[in-house]
N, CA, C and O atoms as a Tinker XYZ file with bonds, in Angstrom:
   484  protein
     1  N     74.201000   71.817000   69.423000    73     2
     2  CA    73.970000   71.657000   70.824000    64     1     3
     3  C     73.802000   73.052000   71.424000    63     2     4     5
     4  O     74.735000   73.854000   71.470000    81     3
     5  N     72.516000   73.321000   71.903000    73     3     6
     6  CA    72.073000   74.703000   72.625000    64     5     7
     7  C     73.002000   74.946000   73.868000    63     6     8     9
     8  O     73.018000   73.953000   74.596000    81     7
     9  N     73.661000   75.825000   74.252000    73     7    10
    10  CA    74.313000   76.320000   75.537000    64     9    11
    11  C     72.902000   76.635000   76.570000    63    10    12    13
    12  O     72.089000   77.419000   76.080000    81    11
    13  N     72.615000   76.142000   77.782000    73    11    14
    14  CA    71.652000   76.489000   78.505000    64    13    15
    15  C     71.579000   77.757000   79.394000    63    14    16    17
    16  O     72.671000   77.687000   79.957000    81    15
    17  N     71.052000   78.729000   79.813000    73    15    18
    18  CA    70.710000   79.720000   79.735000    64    17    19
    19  C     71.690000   80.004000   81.480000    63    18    20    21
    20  O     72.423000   80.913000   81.867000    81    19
    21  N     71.232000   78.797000   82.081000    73    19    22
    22  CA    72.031000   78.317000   83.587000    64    21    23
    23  C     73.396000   78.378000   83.044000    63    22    24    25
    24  O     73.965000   79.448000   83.259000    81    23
    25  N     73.998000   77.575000   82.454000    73    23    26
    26  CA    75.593000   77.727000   82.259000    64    25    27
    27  C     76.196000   79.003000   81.582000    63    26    28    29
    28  O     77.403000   79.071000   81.350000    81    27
    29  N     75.284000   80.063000   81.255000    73    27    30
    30  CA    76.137000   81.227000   80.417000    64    29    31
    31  C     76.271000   81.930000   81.509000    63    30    32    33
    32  O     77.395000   82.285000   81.865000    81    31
    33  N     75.002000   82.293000   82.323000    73    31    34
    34  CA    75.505000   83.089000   83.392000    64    33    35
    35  C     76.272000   82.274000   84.544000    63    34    36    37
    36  O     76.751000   83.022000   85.397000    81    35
    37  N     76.445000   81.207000   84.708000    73    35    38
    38  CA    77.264000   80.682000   85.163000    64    37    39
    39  C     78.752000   80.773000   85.294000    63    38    40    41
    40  O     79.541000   80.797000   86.239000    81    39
    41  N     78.852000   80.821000   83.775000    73    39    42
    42  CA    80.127000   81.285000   82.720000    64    41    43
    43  C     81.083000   82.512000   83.483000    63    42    44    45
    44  O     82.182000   82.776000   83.969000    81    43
    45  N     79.281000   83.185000   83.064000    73    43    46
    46  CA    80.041000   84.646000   83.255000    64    45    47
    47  C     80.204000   85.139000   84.297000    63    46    48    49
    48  O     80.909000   86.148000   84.279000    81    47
    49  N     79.535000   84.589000   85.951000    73    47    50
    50  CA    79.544000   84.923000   87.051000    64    49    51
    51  C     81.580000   84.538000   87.177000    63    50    52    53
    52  O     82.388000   85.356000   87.619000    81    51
    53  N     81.824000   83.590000   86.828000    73    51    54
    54  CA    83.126000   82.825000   86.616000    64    53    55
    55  C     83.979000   83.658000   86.348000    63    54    56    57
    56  O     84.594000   84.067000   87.333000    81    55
    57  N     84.320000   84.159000   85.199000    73    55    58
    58  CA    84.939000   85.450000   84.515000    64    57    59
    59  C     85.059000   86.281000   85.034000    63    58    60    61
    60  O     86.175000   86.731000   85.294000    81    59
    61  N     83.455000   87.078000   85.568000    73    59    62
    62  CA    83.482000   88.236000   86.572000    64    61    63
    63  C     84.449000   88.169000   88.069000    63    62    64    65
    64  O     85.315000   88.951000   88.462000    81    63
    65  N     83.878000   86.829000   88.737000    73    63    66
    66  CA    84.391000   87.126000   89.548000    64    65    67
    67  C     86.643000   86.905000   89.271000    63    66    68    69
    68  O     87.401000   87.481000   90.052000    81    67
    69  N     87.064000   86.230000   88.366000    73    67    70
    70  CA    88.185000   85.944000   88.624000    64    69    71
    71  C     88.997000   87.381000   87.536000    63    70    72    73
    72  O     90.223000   87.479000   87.497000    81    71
    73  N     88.313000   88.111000   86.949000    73    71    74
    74  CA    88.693000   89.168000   86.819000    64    73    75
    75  C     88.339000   90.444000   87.879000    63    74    76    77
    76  O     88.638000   91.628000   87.720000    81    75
    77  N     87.669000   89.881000   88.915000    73    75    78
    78  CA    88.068000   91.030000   90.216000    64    77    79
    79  C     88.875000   90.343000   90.846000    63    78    80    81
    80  O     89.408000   90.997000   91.743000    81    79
    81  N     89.184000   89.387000   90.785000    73    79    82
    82  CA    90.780000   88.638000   91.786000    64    81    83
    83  C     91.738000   89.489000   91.321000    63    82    84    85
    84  O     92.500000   90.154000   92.023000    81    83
    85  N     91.681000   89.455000   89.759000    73    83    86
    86  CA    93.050000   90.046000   89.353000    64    85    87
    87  C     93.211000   91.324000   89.405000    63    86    88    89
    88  O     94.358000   91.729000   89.215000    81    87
    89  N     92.249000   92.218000   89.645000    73    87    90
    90  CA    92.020000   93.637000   89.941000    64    89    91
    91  C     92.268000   93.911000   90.977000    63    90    92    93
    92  O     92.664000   95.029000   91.305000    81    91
    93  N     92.075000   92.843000   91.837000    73    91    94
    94  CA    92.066000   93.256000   93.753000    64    93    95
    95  C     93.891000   92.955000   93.981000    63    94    96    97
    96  O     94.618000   93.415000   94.862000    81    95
    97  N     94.266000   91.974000   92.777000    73    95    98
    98  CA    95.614000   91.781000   93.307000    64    97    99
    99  C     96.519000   92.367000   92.893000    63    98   100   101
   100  O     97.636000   92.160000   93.368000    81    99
   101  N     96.306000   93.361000   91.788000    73    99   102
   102  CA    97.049000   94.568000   91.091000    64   101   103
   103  C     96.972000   95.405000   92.076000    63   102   104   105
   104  O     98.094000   95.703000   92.485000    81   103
   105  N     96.044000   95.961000   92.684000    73   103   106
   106  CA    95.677000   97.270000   93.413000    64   105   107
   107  C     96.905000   96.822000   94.749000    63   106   108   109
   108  O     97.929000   97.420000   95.076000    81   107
   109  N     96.264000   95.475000   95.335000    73   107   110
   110  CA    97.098000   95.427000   96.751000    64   109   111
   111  C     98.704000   95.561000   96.061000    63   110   112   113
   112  O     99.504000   96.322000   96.606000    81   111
   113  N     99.084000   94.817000   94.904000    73   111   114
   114  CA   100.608000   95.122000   94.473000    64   113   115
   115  C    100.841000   96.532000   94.392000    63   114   116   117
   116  O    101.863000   97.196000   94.564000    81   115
   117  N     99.950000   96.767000   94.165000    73   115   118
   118  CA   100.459000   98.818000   93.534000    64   117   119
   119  C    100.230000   99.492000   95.254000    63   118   120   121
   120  O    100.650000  100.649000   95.255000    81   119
   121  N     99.790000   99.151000   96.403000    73   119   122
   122  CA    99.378000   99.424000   97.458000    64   121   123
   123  C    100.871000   98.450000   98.154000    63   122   124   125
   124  O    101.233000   99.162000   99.091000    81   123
   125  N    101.479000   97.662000   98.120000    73   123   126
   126  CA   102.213000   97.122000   98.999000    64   125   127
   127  C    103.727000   97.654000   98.515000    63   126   128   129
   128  O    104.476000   98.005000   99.427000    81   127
   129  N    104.078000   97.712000   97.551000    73   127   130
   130  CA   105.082000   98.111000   96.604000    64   129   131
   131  C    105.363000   99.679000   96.566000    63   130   132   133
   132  O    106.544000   99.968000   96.757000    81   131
   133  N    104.590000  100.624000   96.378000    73   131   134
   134  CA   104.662000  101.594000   95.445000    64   133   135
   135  C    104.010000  102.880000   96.522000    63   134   136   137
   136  O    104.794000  103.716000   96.973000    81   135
   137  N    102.824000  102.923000   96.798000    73   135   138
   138  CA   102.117000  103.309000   97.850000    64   137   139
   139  C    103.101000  103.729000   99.332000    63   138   140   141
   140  O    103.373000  104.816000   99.842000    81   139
   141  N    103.494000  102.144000   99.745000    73   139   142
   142  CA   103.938000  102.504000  100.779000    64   141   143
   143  C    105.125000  102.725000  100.949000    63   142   144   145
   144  O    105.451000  102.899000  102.123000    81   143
   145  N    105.949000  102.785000  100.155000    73   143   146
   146  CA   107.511000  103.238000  100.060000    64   145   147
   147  C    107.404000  104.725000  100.196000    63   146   148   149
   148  O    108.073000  105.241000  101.092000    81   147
   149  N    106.537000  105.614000   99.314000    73   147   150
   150  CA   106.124000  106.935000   99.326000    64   149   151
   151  C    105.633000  107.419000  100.827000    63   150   152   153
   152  O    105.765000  108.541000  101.316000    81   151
   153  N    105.050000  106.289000  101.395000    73   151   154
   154  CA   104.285000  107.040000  102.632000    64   153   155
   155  C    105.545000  107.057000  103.673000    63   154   156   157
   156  O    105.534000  107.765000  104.680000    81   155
   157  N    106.535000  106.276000  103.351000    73   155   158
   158  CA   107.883000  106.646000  104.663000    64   157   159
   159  C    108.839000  107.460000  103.476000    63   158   160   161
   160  O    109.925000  107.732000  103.988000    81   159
   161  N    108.789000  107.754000  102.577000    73   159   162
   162  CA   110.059000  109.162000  101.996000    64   161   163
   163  C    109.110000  110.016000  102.585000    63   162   164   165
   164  O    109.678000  110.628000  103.490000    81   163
   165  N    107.445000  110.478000  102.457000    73   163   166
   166  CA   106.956000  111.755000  103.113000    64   165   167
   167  C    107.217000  111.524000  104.187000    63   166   168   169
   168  O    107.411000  112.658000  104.624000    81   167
   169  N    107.389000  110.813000  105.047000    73   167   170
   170  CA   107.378000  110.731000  106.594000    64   169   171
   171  C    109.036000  111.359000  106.536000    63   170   172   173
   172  O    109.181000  112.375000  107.215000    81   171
   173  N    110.390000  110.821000  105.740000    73   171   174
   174  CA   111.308000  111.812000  106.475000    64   173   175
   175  C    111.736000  113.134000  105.902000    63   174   176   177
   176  O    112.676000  113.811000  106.318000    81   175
   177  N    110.599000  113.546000  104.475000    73   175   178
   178  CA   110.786000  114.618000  104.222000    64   177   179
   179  C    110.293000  115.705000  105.151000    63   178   180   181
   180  O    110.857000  116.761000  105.440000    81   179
   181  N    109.167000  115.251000  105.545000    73   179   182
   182  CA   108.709000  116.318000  107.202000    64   181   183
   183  C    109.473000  116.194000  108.400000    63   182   184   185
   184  O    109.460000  116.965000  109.359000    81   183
   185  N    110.078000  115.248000  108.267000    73   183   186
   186  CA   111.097000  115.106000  109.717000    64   185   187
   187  C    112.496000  116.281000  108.996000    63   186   188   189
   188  O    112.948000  117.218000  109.654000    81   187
   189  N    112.859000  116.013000  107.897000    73   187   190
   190  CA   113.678000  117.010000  107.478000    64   189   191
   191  C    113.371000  118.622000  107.415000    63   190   192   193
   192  O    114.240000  119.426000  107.752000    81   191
   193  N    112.295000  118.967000  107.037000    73   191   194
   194  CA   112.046000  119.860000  107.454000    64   193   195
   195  C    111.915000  120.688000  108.733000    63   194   196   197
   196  O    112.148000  121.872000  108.980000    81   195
   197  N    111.402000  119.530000  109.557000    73   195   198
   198  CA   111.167000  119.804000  110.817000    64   197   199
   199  C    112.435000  120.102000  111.585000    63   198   200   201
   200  O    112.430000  120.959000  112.469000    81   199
   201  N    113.701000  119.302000  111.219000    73   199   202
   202  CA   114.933000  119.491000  111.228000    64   201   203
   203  C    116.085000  120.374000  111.463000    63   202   204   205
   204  O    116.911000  120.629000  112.339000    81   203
   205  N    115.658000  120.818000  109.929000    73   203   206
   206  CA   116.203000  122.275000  109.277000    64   205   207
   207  C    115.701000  123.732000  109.882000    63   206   208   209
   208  O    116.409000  124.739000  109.913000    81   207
   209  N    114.388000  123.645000  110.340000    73   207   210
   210  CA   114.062000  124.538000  111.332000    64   209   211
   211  C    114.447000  125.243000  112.532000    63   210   212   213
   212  O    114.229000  126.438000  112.736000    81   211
   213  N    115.269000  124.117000  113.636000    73   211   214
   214  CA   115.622000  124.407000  114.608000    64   213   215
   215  C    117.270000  124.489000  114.687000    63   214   216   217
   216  O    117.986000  123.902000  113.876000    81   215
   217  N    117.731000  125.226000  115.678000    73   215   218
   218  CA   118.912000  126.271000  115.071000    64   217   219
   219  C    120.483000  125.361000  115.819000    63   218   220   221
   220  O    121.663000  125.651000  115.621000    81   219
   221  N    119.896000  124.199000  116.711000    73   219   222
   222  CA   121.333000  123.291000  117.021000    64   221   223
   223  C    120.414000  121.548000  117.284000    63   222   224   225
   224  O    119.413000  121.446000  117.993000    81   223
   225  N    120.975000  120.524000  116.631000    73   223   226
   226  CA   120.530000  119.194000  117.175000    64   225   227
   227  C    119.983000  119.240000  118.510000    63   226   228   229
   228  O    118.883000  118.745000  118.756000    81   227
   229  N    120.752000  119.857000  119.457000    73   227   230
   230  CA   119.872000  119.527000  120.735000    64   229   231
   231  C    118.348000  119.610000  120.996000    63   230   232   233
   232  O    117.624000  118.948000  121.740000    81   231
   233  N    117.987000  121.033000  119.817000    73   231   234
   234  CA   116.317000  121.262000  119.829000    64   233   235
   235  C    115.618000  120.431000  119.751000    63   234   236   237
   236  O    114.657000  120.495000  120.518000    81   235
   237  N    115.699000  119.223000  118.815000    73   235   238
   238  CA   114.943000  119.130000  117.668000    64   237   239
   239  C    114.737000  117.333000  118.722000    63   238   240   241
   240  O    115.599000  116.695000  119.328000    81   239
   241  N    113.234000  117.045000  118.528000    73   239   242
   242  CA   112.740000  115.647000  118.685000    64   241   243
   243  C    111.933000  115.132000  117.726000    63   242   244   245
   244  O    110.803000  115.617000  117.773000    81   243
   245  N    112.110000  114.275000  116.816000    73   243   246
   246  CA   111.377000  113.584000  115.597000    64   245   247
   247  C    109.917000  113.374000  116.350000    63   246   248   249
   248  O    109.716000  112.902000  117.469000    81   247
   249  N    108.796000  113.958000  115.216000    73   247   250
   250  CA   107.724000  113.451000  115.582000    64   249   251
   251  C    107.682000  112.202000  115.331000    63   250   252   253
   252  O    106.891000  111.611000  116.065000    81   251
   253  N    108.166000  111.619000  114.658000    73   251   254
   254  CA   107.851000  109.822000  114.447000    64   253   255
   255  C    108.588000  108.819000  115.341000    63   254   256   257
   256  O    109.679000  108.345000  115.023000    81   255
   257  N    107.974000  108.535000  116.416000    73   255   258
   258  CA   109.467000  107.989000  117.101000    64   257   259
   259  C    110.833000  106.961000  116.884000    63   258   260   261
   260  O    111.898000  106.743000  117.461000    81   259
   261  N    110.060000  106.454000  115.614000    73   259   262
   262  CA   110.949000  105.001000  114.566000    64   261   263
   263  C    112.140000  105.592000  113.931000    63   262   264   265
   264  O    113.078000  104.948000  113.463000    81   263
   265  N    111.975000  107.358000  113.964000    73   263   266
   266  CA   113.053000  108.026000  113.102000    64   265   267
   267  C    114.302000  108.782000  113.910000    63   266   268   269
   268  O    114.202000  109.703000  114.720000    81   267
   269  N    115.511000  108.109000  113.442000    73   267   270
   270  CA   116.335000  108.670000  114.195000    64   269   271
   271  C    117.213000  109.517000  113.218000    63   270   272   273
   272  O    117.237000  109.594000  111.989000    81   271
   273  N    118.087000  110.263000  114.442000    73   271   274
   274  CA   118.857000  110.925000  113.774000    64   273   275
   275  C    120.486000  110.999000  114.202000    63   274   276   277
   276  O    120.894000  111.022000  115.364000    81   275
   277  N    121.444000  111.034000  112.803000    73   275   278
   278  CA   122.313000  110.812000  112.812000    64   277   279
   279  C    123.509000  111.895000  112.189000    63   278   280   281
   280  O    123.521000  112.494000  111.114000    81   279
   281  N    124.338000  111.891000  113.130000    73   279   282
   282  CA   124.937000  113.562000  112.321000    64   281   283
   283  C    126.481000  113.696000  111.537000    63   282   284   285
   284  O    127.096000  114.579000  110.939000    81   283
   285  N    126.756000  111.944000  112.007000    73   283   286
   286  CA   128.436000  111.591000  110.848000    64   285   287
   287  C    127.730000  109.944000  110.339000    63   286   288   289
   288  O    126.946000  109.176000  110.898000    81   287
   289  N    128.320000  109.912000  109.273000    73   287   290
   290  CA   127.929000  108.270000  108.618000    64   289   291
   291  C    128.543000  107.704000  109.678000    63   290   292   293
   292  O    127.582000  107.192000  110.253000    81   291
   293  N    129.906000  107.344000  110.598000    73   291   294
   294  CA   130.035000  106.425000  111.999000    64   293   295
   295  C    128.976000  106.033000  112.513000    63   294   296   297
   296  O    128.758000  104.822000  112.545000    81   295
   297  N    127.785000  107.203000  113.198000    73   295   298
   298  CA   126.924000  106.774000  113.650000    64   297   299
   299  C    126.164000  105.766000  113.427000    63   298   300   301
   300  O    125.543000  105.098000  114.254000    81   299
   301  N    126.228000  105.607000  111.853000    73   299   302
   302  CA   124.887000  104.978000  111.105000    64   301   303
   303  C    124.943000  103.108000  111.424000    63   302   304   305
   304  O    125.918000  102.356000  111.450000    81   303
   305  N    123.858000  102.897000  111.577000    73   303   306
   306  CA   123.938000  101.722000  111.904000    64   305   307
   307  C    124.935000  100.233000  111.327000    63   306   308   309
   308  O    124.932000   99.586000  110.279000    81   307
   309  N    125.678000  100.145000  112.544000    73   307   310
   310  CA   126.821000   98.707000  111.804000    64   309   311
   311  C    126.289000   97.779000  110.931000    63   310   312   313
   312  O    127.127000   97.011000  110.457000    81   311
   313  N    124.787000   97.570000  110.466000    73   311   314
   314  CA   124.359000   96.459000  109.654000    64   313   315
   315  C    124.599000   96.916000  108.413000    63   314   316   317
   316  O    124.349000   96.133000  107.497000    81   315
   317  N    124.996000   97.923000  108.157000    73   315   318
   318  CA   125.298000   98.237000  106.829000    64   317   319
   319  C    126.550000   97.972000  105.988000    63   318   320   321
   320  O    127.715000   98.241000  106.281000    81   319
   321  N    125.982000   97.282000  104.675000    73   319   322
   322  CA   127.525000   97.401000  104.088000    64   321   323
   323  C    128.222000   98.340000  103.606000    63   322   324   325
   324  O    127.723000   99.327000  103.066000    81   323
   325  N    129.637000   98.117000  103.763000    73   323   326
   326  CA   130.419000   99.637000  103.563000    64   325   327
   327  C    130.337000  100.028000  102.319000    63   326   328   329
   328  O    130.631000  101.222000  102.255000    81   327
   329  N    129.977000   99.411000  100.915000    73   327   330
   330  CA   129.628000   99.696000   99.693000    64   329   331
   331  C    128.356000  100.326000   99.524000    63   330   332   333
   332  O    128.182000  101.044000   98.539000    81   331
   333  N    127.266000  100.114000  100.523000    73   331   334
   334  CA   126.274000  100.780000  100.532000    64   333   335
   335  C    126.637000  102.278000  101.165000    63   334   336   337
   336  O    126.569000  103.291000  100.468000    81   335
   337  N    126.975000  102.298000  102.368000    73   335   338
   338  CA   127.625000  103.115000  102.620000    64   337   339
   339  C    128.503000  104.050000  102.143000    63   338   340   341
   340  O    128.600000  105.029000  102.883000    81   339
   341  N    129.076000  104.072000  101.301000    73   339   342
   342  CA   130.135000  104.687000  100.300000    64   341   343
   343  C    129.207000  105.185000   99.437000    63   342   344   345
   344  O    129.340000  106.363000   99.107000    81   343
   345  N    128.308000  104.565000   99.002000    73   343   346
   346  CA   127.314000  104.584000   97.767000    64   345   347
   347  C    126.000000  106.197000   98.224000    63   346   348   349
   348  O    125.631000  107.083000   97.453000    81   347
   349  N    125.594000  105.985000   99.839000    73   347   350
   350  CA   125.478000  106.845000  100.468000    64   349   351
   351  C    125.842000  108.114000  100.890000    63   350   352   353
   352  O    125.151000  109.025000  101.345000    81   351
   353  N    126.944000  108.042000  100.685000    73   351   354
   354  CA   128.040000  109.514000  100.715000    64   353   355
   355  C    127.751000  110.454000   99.690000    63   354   356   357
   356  O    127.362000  111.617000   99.804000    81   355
   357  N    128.071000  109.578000   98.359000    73   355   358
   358  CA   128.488000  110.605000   97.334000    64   357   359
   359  C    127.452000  111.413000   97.030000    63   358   360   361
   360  O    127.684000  112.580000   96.718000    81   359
   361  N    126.316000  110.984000   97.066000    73   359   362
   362  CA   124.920000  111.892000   97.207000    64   361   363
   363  C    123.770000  112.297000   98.164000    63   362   364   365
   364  O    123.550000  111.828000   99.280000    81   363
   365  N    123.293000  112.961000   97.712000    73   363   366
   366  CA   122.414000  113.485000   99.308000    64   365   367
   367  C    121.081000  112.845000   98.141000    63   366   368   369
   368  O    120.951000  112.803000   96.918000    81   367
   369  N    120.260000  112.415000   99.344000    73   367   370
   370  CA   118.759000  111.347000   98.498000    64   369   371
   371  C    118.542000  110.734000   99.636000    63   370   372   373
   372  O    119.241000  110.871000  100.640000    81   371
   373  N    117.035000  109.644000   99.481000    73   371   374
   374  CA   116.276000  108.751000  100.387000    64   373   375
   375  C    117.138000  107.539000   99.548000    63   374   376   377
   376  O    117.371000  107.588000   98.341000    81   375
   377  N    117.514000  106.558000  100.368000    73   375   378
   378  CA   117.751000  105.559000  100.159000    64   377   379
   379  C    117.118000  104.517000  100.261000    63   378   380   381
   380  O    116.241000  105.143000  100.856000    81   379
   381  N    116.482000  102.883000  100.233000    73   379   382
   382  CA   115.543000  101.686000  100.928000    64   381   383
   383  C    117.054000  100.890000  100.886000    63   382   384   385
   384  O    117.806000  100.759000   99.921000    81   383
   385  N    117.199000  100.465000  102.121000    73   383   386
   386  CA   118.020000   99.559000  102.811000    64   385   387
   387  C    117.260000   98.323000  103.042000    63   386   388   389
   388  O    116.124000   98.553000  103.458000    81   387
   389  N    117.661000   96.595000  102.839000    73   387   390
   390  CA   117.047000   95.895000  103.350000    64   389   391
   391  C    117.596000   94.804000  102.965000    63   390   392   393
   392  O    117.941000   94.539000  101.813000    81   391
   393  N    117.700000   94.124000  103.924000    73   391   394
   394  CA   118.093000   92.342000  103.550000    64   393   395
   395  C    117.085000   91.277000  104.581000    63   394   396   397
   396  O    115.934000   91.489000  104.964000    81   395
   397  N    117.882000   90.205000  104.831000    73   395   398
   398  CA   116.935000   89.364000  105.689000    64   397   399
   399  C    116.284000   89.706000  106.779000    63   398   400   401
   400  O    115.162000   89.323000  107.109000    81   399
   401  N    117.087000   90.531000  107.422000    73   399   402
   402  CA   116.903000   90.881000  109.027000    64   401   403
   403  C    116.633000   93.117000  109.324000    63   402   404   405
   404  O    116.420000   93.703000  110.385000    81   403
   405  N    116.763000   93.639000  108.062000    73   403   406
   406  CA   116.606000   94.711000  108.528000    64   405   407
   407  C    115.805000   95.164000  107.046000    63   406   408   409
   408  O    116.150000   94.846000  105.908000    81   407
   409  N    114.585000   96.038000  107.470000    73   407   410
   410  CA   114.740000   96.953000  106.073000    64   409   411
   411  C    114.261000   98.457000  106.772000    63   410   412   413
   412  O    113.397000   98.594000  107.638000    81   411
   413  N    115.062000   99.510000  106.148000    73   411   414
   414  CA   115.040000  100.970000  106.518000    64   413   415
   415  C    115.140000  102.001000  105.102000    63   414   416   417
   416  O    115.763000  101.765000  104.067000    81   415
   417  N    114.469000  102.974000  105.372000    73   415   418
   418  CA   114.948000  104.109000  104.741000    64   417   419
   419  C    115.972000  105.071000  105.549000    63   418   420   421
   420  O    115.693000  105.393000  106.704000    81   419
   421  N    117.197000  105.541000  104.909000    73   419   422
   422  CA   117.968000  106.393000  104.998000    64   421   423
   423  C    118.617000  107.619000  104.209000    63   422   424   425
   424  O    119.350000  107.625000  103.219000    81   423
   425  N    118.086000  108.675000  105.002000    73   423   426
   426  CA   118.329000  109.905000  104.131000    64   425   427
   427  C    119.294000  110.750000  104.295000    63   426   428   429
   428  O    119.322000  111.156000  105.457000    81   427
   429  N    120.202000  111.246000  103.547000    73   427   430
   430  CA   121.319000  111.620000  103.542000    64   429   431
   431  C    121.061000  113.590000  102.843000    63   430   432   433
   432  O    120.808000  114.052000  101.730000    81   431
   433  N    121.272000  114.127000  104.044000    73   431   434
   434  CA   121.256000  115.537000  103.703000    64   433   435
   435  C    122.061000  116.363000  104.638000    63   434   436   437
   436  O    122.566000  115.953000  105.683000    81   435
   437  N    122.149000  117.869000  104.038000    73   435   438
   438  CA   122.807000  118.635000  104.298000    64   437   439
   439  C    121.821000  119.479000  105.076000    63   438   440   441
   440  O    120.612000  119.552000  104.858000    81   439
   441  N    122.563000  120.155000  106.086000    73   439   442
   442  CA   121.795000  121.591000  106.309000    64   441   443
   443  C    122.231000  123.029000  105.366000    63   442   444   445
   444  O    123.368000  123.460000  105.172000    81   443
   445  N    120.948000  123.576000  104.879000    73   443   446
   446  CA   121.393000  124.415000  104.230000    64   445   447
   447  C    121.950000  125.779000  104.669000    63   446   448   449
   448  O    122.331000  126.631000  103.865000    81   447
   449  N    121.968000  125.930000  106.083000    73   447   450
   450  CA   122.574000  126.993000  106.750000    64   449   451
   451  C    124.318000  126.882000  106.891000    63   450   452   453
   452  O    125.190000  127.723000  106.676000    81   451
   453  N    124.371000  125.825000  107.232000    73   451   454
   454  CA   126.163000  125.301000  107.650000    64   453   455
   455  C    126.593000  124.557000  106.521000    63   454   456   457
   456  O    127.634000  124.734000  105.889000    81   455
   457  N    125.662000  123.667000  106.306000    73   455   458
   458  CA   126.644000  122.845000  104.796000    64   457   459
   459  C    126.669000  121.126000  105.513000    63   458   460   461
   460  O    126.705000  120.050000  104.917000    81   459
   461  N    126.634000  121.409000  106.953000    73   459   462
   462  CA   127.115000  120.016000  107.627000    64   461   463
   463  C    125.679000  118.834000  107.138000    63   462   464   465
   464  O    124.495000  119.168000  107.102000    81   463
   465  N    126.227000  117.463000  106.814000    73   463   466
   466  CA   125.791000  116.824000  106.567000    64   465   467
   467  C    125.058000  116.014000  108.021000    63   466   468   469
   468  O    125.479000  116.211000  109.161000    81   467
   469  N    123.945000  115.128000  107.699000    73   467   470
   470  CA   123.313000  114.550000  108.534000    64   469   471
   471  C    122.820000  113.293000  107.465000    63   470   472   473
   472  O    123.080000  113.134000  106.272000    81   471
   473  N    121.757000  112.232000  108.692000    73   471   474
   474  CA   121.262000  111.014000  108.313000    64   473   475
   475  C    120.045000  110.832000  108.875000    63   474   476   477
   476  O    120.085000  110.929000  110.101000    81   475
   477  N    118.722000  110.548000  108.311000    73   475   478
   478  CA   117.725000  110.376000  109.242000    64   477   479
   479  C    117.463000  108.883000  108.664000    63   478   480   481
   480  O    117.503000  108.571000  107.474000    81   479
   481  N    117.168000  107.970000  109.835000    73   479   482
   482  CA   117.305000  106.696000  109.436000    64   481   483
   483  C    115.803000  106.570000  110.191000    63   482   484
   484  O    115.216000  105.488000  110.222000    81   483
């Protein structure tokens, strides 16, 4: 039985297109996941910098306005659990916070002039 010349490229229009589904839906995973987690750690590594620059808290206004700043863990927002919190202390790093109702990055650093710790949430 001959395959007709209509159903191969048929076939293969088939194939083609459902192997760009799966290409388009890798990319948006690697773009929703991975991509954009990176694009808010650069966002508070320049706010940290920007930070560390000026010579008392009162100077300093975040260019991003979503980013705040925090200068004892008290401050840090009550939705947090205190195990996260604790977990937060022992090292200075970007953290991803998130459950049903909140998700944040929080960064836990020092100034390197004084030593005093801070939070940019």
């Amino acid at each position: 039985m001959a395959i007709s010349i209509s159903s191969r490229i048929r076939n293969a229009m088939v194939g083609l297109s459902l192997t760009l589904c799966v290409l388009f839906m890798a990319l948006i995973y690697l773009f929703a996941y991975i991509i954009e987690d990176q694009v808010f750690v650069n966002q508070i590594k320049f706010e940290k910098k920007s930070f560390e620059q000026v010579t008392t808290t009162s100077d300093w206004q975040p260019l991003n306005s979503n980013i705040k700043l925090y200068l004892t863990a008290d401050e840090l927002p009550t939705m947090l659990p205190r195990e996260f919190k604790s977990n937060l202390l022992e090292q200075e790093g970007i953290y991803e916070f998130f459950d049903d109702d909140y998700a944040m990055f929080i960064a836990h650093f020092k100034r390197p002039n004084s030593g005093t710790m801070y939070f940019l949430v």
